PDB file of C-alpha atoms in Angstrom:
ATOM      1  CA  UNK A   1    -154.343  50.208 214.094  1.00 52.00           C
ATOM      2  CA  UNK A   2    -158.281  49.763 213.144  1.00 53.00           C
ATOM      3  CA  UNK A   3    -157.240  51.992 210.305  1.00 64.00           C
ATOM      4  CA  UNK A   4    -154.708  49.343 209.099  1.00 60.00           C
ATOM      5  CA  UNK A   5    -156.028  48.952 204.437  1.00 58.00           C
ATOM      6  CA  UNK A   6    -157.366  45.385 204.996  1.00 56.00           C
ATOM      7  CA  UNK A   7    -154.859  44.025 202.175  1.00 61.00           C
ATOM      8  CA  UNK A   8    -151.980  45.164 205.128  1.00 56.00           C
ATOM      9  CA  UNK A   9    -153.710  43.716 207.790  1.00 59.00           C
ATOM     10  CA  UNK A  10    -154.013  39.962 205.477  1.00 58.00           C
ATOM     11  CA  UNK A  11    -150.336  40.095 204.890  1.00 60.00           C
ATOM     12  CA  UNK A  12    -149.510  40.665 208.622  1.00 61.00           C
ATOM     13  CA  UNK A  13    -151.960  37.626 209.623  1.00 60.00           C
ATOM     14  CA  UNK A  14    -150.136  35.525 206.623  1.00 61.00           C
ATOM     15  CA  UNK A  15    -147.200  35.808 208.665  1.00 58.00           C
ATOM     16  CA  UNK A  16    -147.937  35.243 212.312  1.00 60.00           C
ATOM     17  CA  UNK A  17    -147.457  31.380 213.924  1.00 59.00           C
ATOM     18  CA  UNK A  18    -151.137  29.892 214.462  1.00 59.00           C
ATOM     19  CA  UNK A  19    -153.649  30.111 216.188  1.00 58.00           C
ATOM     20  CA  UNK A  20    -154.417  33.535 215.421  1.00 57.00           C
ATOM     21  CA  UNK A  21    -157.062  33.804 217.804  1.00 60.00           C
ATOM     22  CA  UNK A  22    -154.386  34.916 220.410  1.00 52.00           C
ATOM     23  CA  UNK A  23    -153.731  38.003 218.641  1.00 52.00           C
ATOM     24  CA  UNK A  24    -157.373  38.473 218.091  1.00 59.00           C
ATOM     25  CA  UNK A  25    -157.059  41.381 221.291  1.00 52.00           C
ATOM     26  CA  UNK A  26    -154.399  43.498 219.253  1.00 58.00           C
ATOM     27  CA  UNK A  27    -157.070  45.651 218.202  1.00 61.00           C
ATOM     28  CA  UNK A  28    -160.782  45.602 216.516  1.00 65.00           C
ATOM     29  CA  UNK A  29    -158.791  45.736 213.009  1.00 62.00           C
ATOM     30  CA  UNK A  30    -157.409  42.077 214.534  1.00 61.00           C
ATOM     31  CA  UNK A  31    -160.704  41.155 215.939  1.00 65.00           C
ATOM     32  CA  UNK A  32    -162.438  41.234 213.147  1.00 68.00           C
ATOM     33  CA  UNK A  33    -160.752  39.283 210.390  1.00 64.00           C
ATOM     34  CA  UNK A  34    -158.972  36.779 212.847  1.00 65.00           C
ATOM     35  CA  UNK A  35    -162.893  35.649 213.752  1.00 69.00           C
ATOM     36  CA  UNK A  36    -164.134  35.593 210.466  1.00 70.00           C
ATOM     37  CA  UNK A  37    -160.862  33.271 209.703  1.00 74.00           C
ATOM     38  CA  UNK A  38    -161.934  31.401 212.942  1.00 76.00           C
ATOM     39  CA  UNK A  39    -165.258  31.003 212.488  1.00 81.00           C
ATOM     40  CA  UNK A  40    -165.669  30.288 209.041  1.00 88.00           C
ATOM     41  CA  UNK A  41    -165.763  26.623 209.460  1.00 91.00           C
ATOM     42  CA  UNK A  42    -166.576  24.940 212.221  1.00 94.00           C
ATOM     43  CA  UNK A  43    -166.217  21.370 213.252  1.00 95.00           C
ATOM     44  CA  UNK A  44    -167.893  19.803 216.336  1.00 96.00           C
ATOM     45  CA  UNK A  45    -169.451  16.486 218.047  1.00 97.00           C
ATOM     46  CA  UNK A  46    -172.276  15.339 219.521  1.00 97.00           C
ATOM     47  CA  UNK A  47    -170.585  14.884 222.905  1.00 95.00           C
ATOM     48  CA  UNK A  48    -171.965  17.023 225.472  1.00 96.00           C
ATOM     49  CA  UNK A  49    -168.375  18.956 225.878  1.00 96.00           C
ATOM     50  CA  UNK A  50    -168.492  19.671 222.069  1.00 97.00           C
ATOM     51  CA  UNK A  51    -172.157  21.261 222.167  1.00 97.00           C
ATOM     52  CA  UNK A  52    -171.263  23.276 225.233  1.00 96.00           C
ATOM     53  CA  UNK A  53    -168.529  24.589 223.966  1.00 95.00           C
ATOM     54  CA  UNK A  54    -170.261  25.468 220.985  1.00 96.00           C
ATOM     55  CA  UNK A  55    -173.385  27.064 223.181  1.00 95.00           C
ATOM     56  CA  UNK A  56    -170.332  29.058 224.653  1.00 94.00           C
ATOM     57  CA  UNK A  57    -168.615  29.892 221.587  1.00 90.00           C
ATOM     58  CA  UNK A  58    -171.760  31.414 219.618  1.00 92.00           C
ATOM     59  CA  UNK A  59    -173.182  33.097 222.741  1.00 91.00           C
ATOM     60  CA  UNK A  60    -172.042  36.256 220.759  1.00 86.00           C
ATOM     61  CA  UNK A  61    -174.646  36.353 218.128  1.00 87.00           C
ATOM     62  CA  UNK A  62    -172.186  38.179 215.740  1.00 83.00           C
ATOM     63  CA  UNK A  63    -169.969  35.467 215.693  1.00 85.00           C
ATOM     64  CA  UNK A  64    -172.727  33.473 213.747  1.00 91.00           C
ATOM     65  CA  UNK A  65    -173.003  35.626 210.958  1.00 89.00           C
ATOM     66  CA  UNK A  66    -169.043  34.307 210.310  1.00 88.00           C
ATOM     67  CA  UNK A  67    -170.174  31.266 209.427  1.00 93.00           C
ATOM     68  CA  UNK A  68    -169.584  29.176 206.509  1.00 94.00           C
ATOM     69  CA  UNK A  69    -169.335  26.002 206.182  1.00 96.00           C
ATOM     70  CA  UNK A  70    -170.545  23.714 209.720  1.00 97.00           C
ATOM     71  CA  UNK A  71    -169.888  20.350 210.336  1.00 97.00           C
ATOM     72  CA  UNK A  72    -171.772  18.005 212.322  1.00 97.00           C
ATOM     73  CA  UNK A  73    -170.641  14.009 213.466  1.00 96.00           C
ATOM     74  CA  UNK A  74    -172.547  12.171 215.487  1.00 96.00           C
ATOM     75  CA  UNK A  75    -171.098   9.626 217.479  1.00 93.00           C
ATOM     76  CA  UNK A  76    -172.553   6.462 218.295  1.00 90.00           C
ATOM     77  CA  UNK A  77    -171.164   3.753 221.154  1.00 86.00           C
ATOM     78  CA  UNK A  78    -168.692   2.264 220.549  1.00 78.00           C
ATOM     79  CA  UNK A  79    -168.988  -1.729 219.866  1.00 71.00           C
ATOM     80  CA  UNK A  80    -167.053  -4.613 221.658  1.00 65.00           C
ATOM     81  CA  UNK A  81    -164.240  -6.317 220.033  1.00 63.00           C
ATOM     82  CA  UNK A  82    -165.974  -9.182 220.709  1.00 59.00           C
ATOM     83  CA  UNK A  83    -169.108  -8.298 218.769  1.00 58.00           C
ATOM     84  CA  UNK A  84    -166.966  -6.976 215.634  1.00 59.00           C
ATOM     85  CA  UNK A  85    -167.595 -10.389 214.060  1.00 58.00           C
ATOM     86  CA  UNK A  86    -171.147 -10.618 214.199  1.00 62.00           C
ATOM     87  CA  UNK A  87    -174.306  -8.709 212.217  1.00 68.00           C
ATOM     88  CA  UNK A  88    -175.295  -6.138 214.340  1.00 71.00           C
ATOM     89  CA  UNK A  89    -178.044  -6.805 216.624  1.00 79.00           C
ATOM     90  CA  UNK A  90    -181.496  -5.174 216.605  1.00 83.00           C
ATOM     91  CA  UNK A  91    -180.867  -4.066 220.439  1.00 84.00           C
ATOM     92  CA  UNK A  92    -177.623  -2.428 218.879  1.00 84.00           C
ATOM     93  CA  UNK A  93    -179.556  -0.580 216.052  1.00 88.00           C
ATOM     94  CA  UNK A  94    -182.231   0.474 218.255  1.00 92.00           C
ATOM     95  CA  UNK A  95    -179.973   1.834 220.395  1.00 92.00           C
ATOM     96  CA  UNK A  96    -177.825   3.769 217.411  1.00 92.00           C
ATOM     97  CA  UNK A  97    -181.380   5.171 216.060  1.00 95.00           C
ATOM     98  CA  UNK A  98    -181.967   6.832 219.334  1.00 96.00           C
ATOM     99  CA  UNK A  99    -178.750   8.007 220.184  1.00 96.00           C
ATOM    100  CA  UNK A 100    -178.714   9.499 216.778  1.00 96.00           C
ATOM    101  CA  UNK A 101    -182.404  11.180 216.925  1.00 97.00           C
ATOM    102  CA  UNK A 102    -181.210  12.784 220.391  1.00 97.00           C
ATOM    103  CA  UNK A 103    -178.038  14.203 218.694  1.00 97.00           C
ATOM    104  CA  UNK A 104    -179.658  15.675 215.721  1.00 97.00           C
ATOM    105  CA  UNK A 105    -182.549  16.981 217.645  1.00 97.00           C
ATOM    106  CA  UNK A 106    -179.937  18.455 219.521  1.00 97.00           C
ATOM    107  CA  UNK A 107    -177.985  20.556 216.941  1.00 97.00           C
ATOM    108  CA  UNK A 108    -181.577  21.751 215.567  1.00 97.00           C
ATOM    109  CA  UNK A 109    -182.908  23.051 218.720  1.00 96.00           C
ATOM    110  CA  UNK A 110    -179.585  25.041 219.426  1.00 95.00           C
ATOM    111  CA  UNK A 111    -179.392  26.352 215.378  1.00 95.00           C
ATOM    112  CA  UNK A 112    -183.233  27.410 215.374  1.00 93.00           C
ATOM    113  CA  UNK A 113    -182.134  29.940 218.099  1.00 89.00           C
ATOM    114  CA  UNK A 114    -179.926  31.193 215.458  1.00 88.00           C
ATOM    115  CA  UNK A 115    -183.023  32.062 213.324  1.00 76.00           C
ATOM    116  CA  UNK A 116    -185.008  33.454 216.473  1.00 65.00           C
ATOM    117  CA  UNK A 117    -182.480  36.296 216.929  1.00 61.00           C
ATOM    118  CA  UNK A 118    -181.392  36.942 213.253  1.00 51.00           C
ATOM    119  CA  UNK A 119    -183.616  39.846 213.159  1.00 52.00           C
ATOM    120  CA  UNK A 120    -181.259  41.796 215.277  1.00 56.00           C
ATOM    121  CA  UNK A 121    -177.889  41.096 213.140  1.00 56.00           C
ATOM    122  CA  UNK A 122    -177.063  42.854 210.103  1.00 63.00           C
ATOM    123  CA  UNK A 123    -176.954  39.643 208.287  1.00 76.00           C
ATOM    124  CA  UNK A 124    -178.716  36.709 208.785  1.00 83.00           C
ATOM    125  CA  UNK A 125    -176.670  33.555 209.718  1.00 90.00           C
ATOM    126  CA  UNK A 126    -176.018  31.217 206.290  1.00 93.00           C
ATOM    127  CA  UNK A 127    -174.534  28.210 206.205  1.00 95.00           C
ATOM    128  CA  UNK A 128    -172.985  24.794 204.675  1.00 97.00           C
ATOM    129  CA  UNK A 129    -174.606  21.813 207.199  1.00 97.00           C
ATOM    130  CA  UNK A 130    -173.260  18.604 206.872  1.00 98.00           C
ATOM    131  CA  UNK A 131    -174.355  15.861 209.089  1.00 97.00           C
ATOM    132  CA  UNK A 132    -171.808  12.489 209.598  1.00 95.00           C
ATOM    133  CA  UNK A 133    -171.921   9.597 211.905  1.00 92.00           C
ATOM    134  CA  UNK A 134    -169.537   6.905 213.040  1.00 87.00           C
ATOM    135  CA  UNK A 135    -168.347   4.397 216.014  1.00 83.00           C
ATOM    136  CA  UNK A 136    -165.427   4.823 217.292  1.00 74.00           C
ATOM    137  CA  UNK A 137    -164.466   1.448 215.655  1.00 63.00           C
ATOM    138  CA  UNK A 138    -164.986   2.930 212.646  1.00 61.00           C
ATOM    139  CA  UNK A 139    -161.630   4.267 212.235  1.00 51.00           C
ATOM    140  CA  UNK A 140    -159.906   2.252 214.396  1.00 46.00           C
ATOM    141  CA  UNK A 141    -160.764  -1.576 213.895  1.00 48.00           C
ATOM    142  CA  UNK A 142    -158.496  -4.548 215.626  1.00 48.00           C
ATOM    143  CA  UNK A 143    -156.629  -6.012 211.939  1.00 48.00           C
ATOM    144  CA  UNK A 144    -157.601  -8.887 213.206  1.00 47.00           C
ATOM    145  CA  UNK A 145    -160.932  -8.320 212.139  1.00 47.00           C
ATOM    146  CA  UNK A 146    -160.109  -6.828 209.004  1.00 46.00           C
ATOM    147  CA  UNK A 147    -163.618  -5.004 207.451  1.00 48.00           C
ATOM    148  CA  UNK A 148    -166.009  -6.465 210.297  1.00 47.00           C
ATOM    149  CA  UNK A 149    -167.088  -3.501 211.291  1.00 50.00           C
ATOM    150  CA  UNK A 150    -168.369  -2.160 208.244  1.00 54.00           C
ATOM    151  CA  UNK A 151    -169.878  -5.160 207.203  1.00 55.00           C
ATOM    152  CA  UNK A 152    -171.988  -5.409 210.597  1.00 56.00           C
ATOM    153  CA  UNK A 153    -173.391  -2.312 209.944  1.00 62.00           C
ATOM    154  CA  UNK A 154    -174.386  -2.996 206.324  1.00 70.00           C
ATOM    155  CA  UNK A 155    -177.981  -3.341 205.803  1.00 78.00           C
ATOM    156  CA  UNK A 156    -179.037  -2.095 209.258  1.00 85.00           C
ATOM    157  CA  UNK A 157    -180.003   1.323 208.875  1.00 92.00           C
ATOM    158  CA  UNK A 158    -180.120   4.255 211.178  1.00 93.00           C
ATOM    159  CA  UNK A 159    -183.741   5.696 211.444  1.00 95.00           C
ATOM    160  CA  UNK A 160    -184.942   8.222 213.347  1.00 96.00           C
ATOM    161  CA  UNK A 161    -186.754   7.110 216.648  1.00 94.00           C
ATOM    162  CA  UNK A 162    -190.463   8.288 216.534  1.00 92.00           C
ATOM    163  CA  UNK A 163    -188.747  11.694 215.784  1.00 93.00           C
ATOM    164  CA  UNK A 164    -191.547  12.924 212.151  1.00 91.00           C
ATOM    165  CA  UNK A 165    -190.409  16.870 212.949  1.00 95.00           C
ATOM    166  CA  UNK A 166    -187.606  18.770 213.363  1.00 96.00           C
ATOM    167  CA  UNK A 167    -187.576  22.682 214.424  1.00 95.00           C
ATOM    168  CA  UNK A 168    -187.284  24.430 210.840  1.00 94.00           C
ATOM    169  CA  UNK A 169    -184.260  26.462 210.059  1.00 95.00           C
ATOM    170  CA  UNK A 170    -183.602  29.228 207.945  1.00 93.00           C
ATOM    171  CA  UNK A 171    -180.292  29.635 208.666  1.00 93.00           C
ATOM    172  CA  UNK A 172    -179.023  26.518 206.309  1.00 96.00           C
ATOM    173  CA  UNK A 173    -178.694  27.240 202.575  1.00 96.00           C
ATOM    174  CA  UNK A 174    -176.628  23.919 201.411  1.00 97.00           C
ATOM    175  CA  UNK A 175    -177.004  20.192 202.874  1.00 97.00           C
ATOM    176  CA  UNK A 176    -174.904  17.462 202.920  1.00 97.00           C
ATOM    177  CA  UNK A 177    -175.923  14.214 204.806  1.00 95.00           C
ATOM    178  CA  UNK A 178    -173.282  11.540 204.906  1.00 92.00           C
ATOM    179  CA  UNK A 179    -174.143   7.752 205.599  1.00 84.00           C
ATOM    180  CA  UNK A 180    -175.169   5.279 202.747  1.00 74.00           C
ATOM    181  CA  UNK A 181    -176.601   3.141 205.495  1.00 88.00           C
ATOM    182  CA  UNK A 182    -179.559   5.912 206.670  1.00 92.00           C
ATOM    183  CA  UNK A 183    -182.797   5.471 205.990  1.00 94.00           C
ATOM    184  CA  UNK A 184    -185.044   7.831 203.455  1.00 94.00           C
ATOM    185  CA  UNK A 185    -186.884   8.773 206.449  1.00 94.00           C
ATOM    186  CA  UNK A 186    -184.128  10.584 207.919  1.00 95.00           C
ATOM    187  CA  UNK A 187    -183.827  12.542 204.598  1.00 94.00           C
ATOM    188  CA  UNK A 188    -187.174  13.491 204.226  1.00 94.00           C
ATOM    189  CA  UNK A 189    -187.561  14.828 208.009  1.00 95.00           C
ATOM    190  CA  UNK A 190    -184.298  16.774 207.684  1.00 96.00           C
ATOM    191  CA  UNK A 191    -185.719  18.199 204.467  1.00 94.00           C
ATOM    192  CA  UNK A 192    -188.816  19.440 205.425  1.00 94.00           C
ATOM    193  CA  UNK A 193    -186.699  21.163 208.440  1.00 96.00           C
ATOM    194  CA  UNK A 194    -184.409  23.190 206.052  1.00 96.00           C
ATOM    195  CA  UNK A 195    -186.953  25.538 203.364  1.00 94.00           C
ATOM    196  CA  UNK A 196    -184.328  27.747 202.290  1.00 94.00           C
ATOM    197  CA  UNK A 197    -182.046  25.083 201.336  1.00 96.00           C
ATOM    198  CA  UNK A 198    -180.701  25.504 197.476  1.00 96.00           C
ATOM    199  CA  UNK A 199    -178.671  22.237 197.227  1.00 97.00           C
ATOM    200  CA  UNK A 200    -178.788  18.734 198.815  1.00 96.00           C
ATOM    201  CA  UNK A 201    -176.554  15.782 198.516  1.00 96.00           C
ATOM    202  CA  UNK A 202    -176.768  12.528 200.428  1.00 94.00           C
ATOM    203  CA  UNK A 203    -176.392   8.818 199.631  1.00 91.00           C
ATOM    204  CA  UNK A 204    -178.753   5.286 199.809  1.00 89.00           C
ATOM    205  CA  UNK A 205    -177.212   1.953 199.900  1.00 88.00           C
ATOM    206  CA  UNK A 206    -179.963  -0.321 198.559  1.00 90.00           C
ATOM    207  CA  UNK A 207    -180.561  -3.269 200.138  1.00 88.00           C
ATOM    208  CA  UNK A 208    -179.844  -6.702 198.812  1.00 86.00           C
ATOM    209  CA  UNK A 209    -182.001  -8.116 196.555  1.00 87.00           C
ATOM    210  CA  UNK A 210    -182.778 -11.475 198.969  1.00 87.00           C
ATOM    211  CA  UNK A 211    -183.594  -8.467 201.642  1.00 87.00           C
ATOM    212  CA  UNK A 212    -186.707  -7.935 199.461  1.00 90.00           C
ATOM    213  CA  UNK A 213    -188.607  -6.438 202.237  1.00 93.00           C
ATOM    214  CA  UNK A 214    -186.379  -4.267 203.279  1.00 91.00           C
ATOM    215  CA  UNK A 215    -185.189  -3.595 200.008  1.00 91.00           C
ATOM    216  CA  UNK A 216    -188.901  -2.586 198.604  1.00 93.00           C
ATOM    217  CA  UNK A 217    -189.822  -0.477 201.836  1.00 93.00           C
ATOM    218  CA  UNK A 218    -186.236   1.552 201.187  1.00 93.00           C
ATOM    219  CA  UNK A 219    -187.123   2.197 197.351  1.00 92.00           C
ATOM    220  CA  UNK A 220    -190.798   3.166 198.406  1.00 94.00           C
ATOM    221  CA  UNK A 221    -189.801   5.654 201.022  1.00 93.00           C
ATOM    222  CA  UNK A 222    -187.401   7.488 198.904  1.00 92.00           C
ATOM    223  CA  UNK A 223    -189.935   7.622 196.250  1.00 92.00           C
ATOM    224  CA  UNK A 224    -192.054   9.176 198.659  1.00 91.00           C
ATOM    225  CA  UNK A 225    -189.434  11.412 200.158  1.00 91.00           C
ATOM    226  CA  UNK A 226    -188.775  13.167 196.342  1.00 90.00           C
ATOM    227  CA  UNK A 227    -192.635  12.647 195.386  1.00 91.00           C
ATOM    228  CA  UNK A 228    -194.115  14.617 198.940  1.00 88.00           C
ATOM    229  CA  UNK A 229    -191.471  16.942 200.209  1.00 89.00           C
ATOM    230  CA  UNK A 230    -191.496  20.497 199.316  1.00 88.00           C
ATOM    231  CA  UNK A 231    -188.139  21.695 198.020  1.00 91.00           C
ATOM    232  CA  UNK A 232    -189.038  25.435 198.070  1.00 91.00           C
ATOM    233  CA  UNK A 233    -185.344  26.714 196.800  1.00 94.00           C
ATOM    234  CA  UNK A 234    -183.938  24.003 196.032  1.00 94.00           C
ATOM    235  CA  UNK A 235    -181.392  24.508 192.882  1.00 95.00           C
ATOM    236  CA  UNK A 236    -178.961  21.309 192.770  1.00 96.00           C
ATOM    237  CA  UNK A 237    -179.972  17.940 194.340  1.00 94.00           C
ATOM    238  CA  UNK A 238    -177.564  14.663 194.019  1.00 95.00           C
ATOM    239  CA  UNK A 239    -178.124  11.448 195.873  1.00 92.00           C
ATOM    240  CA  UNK A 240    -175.714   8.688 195.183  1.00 92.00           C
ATOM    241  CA  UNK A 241    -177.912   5.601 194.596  1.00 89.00           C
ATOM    242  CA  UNK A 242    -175.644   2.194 195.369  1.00 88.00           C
ATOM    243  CA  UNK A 243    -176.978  -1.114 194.848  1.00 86.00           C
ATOM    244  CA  UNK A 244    -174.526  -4.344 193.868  1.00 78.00           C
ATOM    245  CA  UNK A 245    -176.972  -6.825 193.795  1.00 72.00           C
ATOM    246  CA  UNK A 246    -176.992  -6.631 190.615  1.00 65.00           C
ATOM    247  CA  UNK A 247    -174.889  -3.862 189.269  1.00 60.00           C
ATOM    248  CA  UNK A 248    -176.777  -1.119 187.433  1.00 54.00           C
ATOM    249  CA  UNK A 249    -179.925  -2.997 187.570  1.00 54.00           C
ATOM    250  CA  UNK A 250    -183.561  -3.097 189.106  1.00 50.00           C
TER     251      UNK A 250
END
């Protein structure tokens, strides 16, 4: 069967029940495509079960090569009901910019291994990152309280926690960061981790103009984060730049 033309061995796959990873040990013919069907994108957590089974997963070096297109969400505690209602404290963001330093930290440390043993593959791991976050409450919120949740976290932005480098990766071509409500700082640390990176998208919610502050220190770290970081290979970059206060003004 490893002789099977590969157009064949698509049509068969086409018309077997999912998953197909459980006829992956048909044969190498099998093997093959099913994992690079499998492992082409790739969607995990923070939670400790989601990065071992991830370890576990790409403990076969080959099987990074497959991918395409990973997916990273963080997820921070989840908030009481109770609390829904109110702005969200500075305990509460201290405690989301740590949680979230540890998780990215995290995902580097386990993907710069990835570059480490590239050497030995035929090709060199290449990849789609995209880095989320959300509470729990996020997608679940009492009616009751309607959009509390999101408003409780406007304005308070997540930041890394004394975190200025990350392990660099080579593996990444193409970054995505989603969260209008991160700081430029988290950009620019991120940035200066990825060198082969050709295209970079992420979003800034600006802060309300009676924030002045907060508003001014935003604008004059992303200024600095487009002014100081090298871009080596970077083709494409798009930030989404919201601010209502006032609309489509300084």
């Amino acid at each position: 069967m490893d002789k099977i033309p590969l157009e064949v061995l698509l049509n068969i796959l086409d018309g077997l029940t999912a998953p197909l990873a459980r006829y992956a040990s048909v044969c190498r013919a099998f093997q093959r495509v099913i994992e690079a069907r499998t492992f082409a994108e790739i969607q995990m957590t923070s939670t400790e079960q989601s990065l071992n089974q991830f370890d576990a997963i790409f403990a076969n070096t080959r099987r990074r090569c497959l991918v395409r297109d990973l997916e990273y969400k963080v997820k921070l505690p989840e908030t009481n009901n109770k609390r829904l209602g109110n702005s969200q404290s500075n305990h509460g963001v201290a405690k989301n910019n740590t949680i979230y330093t540890i998780a990215v930290s995290a995902l580097f440390t386990r993907l710069q291994e990835w570059t480490n043993v590239s050497d030995n593959l035929e090709t060199a791991p290449s990849f789609r990152l995209t880095i989320s976050y959300s509470s729990p409450k996020d997608d679940d919120r009492p009616k009751s309280h309607g959009r509390c949740q999101a408003a409780r976290n406007r304005f308070r932005y997540i930041d890394f926690d004394g975190l200025g480098v990350l392990p660099p990766l080579l593996c990444v071509n193409n970054f995505r960061l989603v969260g209008r409500d991160l700081h430029p700082n988290v950009i620019a640390v991120i940035s200066k981790a990825l060198p082969r990176m050709n295209y970079l998208n992420c979003s800034l919610r600006a802060a309300l103009r009676r924030l002045g502050a907060l508003r001014a220190e935003l604008r004059a770290s992303m200024t600095s984060v487009l002014a100081e970081t090298n871009f080596p290979n970077l083709e494409a970059l798009n930030i989404y730049h919201e601010d209502y206060d006032p609309l489509n003004q300084d």
